[in-house]
PDB file of C-alpha atoms in Angstrom:
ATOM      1  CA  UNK A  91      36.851  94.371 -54.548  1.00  0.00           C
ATOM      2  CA  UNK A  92      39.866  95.023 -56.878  1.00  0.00           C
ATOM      3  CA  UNK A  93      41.427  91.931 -58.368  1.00  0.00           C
ATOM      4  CA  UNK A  94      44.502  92.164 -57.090  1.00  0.00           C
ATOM      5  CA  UNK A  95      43.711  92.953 -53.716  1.00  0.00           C
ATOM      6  CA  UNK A  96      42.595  89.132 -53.250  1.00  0.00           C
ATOM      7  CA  UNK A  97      45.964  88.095 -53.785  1.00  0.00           C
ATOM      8  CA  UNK A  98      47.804  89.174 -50.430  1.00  0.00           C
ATOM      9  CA  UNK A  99      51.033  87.255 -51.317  1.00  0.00           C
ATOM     10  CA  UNK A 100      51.389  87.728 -54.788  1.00  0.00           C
ATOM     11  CA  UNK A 101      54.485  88.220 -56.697  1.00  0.00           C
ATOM     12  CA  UNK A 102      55.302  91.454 -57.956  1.00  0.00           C
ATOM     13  CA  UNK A 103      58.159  92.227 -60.477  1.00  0.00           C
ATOM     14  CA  UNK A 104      58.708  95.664 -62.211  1.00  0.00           C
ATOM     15  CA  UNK A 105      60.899  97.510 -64.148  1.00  0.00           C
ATOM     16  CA  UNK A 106      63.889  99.069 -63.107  1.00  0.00           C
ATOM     17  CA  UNK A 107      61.886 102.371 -64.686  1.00  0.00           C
ATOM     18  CA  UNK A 108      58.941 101.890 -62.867  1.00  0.00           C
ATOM     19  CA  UNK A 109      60.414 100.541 -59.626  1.00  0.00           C
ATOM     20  CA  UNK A 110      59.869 104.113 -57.964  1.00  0.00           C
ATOM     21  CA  UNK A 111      56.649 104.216 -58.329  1.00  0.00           C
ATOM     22  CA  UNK A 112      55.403 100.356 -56.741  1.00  0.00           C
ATOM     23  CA  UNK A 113      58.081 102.307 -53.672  1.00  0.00           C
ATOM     24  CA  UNK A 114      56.336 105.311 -53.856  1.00  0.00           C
ATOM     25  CA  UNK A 115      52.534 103.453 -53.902  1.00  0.00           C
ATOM     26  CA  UNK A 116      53.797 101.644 -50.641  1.00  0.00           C
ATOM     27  CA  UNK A 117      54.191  98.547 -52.139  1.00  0.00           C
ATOM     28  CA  UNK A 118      56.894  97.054 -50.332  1.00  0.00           C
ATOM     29  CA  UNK A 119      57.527  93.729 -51.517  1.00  0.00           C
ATOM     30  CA  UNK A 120      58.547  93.329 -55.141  1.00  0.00           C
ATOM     31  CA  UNK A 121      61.713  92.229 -57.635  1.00  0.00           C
ATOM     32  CA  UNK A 122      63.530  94.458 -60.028  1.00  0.00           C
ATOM     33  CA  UNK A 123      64.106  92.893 -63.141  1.00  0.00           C
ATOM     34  CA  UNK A 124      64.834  93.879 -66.761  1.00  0.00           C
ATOM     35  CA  UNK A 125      63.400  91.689 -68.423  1.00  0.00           C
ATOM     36  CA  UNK A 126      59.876  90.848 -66.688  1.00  0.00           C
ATOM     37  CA  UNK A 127      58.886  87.532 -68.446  1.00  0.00           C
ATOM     38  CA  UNK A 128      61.195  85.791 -66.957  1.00  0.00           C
ATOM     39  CA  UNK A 129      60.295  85.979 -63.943  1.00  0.00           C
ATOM     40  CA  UNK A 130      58.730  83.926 -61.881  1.00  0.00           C
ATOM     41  CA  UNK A 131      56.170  86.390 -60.867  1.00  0.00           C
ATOM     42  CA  UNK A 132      52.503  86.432 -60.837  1.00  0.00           C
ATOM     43  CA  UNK A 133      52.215  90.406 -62.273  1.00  0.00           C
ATOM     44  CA  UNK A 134      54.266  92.612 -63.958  1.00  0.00           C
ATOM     45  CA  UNK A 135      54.234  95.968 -63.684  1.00  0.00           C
ATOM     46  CA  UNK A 136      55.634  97.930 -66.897  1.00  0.00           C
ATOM     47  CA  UNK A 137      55.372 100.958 -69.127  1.00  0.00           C
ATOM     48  CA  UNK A 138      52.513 101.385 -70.788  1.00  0.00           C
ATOM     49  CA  UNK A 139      54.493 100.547 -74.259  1.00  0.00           C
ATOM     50  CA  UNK A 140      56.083  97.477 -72.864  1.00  0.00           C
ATOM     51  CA  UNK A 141      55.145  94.300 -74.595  1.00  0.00           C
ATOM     52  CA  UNK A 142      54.768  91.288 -71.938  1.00  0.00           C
ATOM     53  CA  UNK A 143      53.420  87.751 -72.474  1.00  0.00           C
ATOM     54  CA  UNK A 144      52.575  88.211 -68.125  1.00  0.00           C
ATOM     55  CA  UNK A 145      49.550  89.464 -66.830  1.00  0.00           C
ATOM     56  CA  UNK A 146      50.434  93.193 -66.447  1.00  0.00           C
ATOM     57  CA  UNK A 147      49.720  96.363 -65.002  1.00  0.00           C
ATOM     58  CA  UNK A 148      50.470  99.220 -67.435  1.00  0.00           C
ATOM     59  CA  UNK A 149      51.547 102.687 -66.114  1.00  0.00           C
ATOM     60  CA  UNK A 150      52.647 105.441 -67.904  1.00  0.00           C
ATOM     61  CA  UNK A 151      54.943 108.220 -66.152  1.00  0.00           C
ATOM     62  CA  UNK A 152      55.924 111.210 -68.591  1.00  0.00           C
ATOM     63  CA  UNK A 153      53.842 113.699 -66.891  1.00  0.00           C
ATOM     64  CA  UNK A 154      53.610 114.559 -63.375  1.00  0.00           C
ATOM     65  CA  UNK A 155      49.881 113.739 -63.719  1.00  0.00           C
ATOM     66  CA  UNK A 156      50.855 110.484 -65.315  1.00  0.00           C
ATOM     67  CA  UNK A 157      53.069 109.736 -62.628  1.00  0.00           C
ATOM     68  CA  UNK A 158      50.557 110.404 -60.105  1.00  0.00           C
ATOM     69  CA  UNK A 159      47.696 108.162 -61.123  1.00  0.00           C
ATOM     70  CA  UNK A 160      49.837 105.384 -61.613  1.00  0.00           C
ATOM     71  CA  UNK A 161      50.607 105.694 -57.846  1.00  0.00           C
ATOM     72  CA  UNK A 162      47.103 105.912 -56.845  1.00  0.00           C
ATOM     73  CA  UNK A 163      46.535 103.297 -59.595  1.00  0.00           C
ATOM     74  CA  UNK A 164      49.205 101.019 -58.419  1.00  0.00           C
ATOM     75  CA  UNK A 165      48.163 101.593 -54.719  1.00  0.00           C
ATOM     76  CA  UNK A 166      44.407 100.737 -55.430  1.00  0.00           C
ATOM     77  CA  UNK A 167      45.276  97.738 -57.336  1.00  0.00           C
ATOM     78  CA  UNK A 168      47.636  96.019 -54.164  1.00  0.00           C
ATOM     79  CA  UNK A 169      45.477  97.811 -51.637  1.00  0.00           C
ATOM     80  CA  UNK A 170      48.190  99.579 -49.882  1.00  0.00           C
ATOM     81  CA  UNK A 171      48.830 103.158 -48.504  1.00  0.00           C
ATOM     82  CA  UNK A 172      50.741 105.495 -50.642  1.00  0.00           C
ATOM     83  CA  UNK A 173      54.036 106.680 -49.359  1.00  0.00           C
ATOM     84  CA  UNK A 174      54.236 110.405 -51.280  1.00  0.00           C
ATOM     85  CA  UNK A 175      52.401 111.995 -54.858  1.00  0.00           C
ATOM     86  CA  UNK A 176      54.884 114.265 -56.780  1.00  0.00           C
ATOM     87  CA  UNK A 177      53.771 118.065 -56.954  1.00  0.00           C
ATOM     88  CA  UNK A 178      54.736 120.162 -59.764  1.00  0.00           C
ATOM     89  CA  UNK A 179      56.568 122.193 -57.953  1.00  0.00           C
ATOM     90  CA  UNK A 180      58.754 124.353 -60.210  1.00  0.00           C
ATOM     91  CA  UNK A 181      56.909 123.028 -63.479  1.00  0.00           C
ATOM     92  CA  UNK A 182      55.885 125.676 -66.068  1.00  0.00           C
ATOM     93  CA  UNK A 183      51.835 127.575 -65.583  1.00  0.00           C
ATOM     94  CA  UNK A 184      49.988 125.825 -68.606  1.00  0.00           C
ATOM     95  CA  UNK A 185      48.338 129.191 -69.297  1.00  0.00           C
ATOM     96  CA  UNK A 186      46.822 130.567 -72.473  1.00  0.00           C
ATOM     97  CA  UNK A 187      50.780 132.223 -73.279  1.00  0.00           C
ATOM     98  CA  UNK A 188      51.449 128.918 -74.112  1.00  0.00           C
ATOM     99  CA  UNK A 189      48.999 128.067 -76.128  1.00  0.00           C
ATOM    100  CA  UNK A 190      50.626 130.561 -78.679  1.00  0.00           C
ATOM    101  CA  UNK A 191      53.567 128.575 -78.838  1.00  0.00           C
ATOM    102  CA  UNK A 192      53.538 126.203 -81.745  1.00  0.00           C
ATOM    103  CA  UNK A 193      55.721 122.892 -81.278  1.00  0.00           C
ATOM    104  CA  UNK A 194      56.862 119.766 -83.933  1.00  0.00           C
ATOM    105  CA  UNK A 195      56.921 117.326 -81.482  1.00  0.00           C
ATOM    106  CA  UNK A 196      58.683 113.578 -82.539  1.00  0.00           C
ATOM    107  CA  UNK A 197      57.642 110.999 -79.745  1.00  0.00           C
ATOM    108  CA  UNK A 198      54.795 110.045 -77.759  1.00  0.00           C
ATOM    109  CA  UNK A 199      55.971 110.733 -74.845  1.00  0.00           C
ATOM    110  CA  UNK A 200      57.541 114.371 -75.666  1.00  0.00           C
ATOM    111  CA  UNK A 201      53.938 114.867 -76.658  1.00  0.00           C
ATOM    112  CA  UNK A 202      52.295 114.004 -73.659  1.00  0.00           C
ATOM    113  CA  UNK A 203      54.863 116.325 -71.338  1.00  0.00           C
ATOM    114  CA  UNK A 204      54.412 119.054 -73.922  1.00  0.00           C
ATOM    115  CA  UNK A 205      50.945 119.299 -74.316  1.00  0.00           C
ATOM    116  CA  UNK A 206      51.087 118.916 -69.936  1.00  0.00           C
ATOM    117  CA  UNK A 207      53.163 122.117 -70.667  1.00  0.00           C
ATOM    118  CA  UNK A 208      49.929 123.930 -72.594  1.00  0.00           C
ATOM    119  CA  UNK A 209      51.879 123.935 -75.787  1.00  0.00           C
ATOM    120  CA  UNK A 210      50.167 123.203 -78.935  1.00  0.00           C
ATOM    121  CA  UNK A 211      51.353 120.514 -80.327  1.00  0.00           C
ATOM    122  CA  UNK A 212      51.526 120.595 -84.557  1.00  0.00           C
ATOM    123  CA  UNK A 213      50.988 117.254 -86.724  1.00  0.00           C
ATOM    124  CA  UNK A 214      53.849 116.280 -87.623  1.00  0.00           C
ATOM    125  CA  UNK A 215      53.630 116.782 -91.533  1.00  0.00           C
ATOM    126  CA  UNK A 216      52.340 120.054 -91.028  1.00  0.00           C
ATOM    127  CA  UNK A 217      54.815 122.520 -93.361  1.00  0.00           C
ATOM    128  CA  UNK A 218      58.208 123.647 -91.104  1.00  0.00           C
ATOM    129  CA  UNK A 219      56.921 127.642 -90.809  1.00  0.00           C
ATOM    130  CA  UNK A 220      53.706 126.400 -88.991  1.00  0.00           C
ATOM    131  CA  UNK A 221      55.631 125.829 -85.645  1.00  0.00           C
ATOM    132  CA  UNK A 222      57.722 127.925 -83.150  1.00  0.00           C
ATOM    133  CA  UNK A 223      60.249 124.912 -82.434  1.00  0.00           C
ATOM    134  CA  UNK A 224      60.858 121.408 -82.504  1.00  0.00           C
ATOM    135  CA  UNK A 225      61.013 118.896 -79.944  1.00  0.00           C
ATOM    136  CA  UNK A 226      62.326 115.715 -80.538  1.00  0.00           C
ATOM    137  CA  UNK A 227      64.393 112.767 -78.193  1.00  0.00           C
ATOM    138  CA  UNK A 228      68.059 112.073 -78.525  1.00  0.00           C
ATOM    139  CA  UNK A 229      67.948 108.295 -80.117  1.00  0.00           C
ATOM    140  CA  UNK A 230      66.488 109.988 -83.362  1.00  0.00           C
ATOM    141  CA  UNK A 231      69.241 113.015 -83.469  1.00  0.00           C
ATOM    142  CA  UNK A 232      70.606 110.644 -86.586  1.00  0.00           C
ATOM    143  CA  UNK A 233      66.999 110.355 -88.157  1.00  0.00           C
ATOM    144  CA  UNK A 234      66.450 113.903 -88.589  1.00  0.00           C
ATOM    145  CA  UNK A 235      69.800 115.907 -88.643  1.00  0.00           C
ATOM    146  CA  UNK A 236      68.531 118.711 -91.356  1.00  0.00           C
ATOM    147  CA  UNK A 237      65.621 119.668 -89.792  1.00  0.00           C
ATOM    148  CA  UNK A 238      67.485 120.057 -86.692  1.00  0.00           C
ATOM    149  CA  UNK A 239      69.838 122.250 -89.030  1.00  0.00           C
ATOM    150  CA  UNK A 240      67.567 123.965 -89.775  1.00  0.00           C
ATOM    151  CA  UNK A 241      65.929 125.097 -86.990  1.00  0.00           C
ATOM    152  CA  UNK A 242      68.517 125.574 -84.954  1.00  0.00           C
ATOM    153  CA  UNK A 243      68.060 127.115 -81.290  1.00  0.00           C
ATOM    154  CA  UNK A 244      64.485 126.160 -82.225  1.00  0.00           C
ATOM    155  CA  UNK A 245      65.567 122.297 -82.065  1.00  0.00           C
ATOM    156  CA  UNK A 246      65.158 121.106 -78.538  1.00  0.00           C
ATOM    157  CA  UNK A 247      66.606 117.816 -77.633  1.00  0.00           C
ATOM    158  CA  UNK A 248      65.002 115.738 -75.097  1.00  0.00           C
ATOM    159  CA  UNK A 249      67.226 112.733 -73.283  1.00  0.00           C
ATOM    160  CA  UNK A 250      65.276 109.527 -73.801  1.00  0.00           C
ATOM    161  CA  UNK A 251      65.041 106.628 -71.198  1.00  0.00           C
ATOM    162  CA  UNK A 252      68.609 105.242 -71.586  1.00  0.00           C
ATOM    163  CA  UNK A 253      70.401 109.408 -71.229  1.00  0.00           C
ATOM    164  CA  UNK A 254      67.997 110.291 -68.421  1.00  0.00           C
ATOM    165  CA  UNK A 255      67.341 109.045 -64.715  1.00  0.00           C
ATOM    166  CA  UNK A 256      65.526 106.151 -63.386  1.00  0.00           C
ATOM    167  CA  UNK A 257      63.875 108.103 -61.553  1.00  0.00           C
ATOM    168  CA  UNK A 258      60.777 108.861 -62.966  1.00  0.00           C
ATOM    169  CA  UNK A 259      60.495 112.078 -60.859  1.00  0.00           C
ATOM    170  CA  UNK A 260      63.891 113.021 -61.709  1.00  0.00           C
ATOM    171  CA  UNK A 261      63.063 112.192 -65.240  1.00  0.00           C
ATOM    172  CA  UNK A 262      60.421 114.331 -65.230  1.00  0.00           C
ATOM    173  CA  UNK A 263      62.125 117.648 -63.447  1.00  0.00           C
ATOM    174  CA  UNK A 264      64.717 117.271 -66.062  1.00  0.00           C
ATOM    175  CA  UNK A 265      62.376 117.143 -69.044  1.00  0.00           C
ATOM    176  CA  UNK A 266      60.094 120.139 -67.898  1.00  0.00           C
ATOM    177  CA  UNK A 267      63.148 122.282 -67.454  1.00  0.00           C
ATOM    178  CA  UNK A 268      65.039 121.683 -70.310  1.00  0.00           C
ATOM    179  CA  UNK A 269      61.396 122.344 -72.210  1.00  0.00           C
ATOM    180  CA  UNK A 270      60.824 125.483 -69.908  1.00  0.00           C
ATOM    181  CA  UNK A 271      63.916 126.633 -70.250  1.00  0.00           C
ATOM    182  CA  UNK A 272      64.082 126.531 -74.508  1.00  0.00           C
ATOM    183  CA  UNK A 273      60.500 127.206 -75.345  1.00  0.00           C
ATOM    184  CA  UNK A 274      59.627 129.876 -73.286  1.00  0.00           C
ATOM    185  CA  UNK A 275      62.938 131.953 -72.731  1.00  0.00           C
ATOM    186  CA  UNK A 276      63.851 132.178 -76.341  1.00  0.00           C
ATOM    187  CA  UNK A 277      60.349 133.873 -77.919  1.00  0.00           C
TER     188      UNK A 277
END
């Protein structure tokens, strides 16, 4: 028997990222709140890179896969029925075409939807001619405005949690098209 499962009426508070997915699990009972330690809940459930001094449940929801198992995981954990998974309808083949395409990526989580992609992902101080583009999230557009220079249409920008949807679905659809749409239309 889970943990969590022996606690019938426990508390639940989440993110307002990570609220679609408690819905989406079938949890039905739960509070929205920014900032999850201060609530006076008995579990949290956050982004895997949130730091909480509550007993947590970490999910992680770049991918489609990603956002998947954290339904299932979030659904096995409060013992409920899950409402809907997310296809990937419309999301780029991860064939071996792909694997051709070399890609700088800046950010954990670009990394994770690009390799989902069946890019290959290059280290970042590998030299600039060893990739095909570079991938990198808005909130560093400051941090590295020569190498965007310089690669030009080769320089894909990514919105980051505060310039895309809640939504983690949404989120998603939005990231896998802008990466479909500049990586493999352009080579």
């Amino acid at each position: 028997m889970n943990y969590f499962m022996r606690f019938a009426d426990m508390k639940i508070v989440t993110t307002p990222m990570c609220q679609e997915i408690l819905r989406l699990a079938g949890v039905r009972d739960f509070t929205v709140m920014k900032d999850t330690d201060s609530a006076g809940a008995d579990v949290a459930v956050v982004l895997s890179e949130t730091n909480t001094n509550k007993k947590s449940i970490k999910i992680k929801l770049n991918t489609f896969s990603q956002i998947n198992n954290s339904i299932k995981t979030i659904s096995d954990m409060f013992g409920t029925q899950p409402v809907s998974s997310v296809g990937n309808a419309g999301v780029l083949d991860s064939s071996n075409e792909n694997r051709k395409i070399k890609v700088k990526v800046y950010s954990n989580f670009l990394k994770d939807i690009v390799e989902d992609l069946g890019f290959t992902v290059v280290h970042e101080n590998d030299d600039q001619n060893t990739y095909d583009f570079l991938v990198y999230p808005d909130y560093m557009k400051d941090e590295i405005t020569d190498e965007i220079k310089l690669n030009g249409f080769r320089a894909v920008e990514i919105p980051s949690h505060k310039n895309a949807p809640l939504n983690p679905i949404k989120r998603a659809e939005l990231r896998y098209n802008i990466l479909e749409k500049n990586l493999c239309m352009k080579l």
